[in-house]
Amino acid sequence: MKEQLKLIEQNAIAALNEAQTPAALEELRVRLLGKKGELTAVLKQMGGLSPEERPIMGQLANTVRANIEQVMENRKAAIHAAVLEQKLASEAIDVTIPGEAVSLGHQHPMNMVLQEIKDIFVGMGYTVVDGPEVEFASYNFTRLNIEEGHPSRDRSDTFYFDENDEVLLRTQTSSMQIRFMEEHQPPLCMLAPGRVFRKDEADATHSPMFHQIEGLVVAENITMGDLKGALITIMNKIYGHDAQVRFRPHHFPFTEPSCEMDMQCHKCHGTGEVDGQVCSTCHGEGWIELLGAGMVHPEVLRNCGIDPDKYSGFAFGIGLERTAMGRLKITDLRLIFDNDVRFLNQF
Ligand code: DAH
């Protein structure tokens, strides 16, 4: 029996020192010291011993048990330390590795140009205002002297919300002229940038949604000279002093006289051709229409309770996308709306 106990002790210590995980250790504990374990099995044979031998064997068995427990404890601590060591190594953070760069966005190129234009006008004393995109036909058309039956009121051109064609998506920011004059008396100086909507097919210079910047100045003795002066000043500030622009006579129901202003095409430089092909940016015109303008029609002033015999004014509506295209040398309007980061990152 003594040999048996010694053998158990030897084997146990060897097995314990081989154990690598807490689970393996627990398995050994059950096998060696558990109720059905090897040691218990030997102790069960104690009954067959003589009274002299019994205490000696009992003591030996206790010593063996204590030794096994001691080795088990040591092993347990060693495994625990090894596991911790491994965890620390695998979770270690190297604070010296360079971080991942965060790429910052920036304002949309069109908004950059809008901001530039607003700054210029604010510097000239204009008040910047905002207004509704869903508008009454009376503000968008009627009070601007655009009568029932005018082609621009046609359902094929305008997005209406109702059967009676009274509520619509504004087709021009000129509606803001009426809104502003309703609330302010001359002298007044207003700038109203915003979105407008038309049933247009998209191409290099058209989109069913685009932006206009409306301007309105009403005071005593305002002339066409003031209008030209203001617009040329703006264009020189945006495009530089060698900017090539031209004024053409035109007709708008809410201004008299009226004109349009064009900028020389930045792609073909006014020739209308690129590499022997018709220029796709200006459709061969050599010029790009930037804005409509004119002297505010007396009827429009009257519609807002302003006396046309005392006051006169000028108004203009700038196409923002086209202005931005010229400013940033963009050759296709659709790029502005696609929001492809490869395009946006160039600015
Ligand atoms: N609203 C016109 C358009 O969308 C542009 C315009 C022309 C605005 C003459 C004006 C103006 O203020 O006086 O085509």
Coordinates of N, CA and C and ligand atoms in Angstrom, one line a residue, residues 171-172 174 177 198 212 214-215 252 254-255 292-294 315-317, ligand 1:
T171 N -40.5 79.0 -59.8 CA -39.7 78.8 -61.0 C -38.6 79.9 -61.1
Q172 N -38.6 80.9 -60.2 CA -37.6 81.9 -60.2 C -37.6 82.6 -58.8
S174 N -37.5 85.6 -58.4 CA -38.1 86.9 -58.5 C -39.3 87.1 -57.6
Q177 N -38.9 89.4 -54.9 CA -39.0 90.8 -55.0 C -40.3 91.3 -54.4
R198 N -37.8 73.9 -62.5 CA -38.5 73.9 -63.8 C -38.5 72.6 -64.5
Q212 N -30.8 80.4 -58.1 CA -30.7 81.8 -58.6 C -30.3 82.7 -57.5
E214 N -31.4 86.4 -56.6 CA -32.2 87.6 -57.0 C -31.6 88.8 -56.4
G215 N -31.6 89.9 -57.1 CA -31.2 91.2 -56.5 C -32.2 92.2 -56.8
F252 N -38.5 90.8 -70.3 CA -39.2 90.1 -69.1 C -40.4 90.9 -68.7
F254 N -41.6 91.6 -66.0 CA -41.5 92.4 -64.7 C -40.4 93.5 -64.7
T255 N -39.7 93.6 -65.9 CA -38.8 94.7 -66.0 C -39.0 95.4 -67.3
G292 N -30.6 87.5 -66.0 CA -31.5 88.4 -66.6 C -31.6 89.6 -65.7
A293 N -31.9 90.7 -66.2 CA -32.0 91.9 -65.4 C -32.8 93.0 -66.1
G294 N -33.1 94.1 -65.4 CA -33.8 95.2 -66.0 C -34.2 96.2 -65.0
A315 N -33.5 95.2 -61.0 CA -33.5 93.9 -60.5 C -32.7 93.0 -61.4
F316 N -32.2 91.9 -60.8 CA -31.5 90.9 -61.6 C -31.7 89.6 -61.0
G317 N -31.5 88.5 -61.8 CA -31.6 87.2 -61.3 C -30.4 86.4 -61.9
Ligands
DAH1 N1 -36.4 85.5 -63.2 C1 -35.8 85.6 -64.4 C2 -35.6 84.1 -64.9 O1 -35.7 83.3 -64.2 C3 -34.5 86.3 -64.3 C4 -34.6 87.7 -64.1 C5 -34.8 88.6 -65.2 C6 -34.6 88.2 -62.8 C7 -34.9 89.9 -65.0 C8 -34.8 89.6 -62.6 C9 -34.9 90.4 -63.7 O2 -34.8 90.1 -61.4 O3 -35.1 91.7 -63.5 O4 -35.3 84.0 -66.1

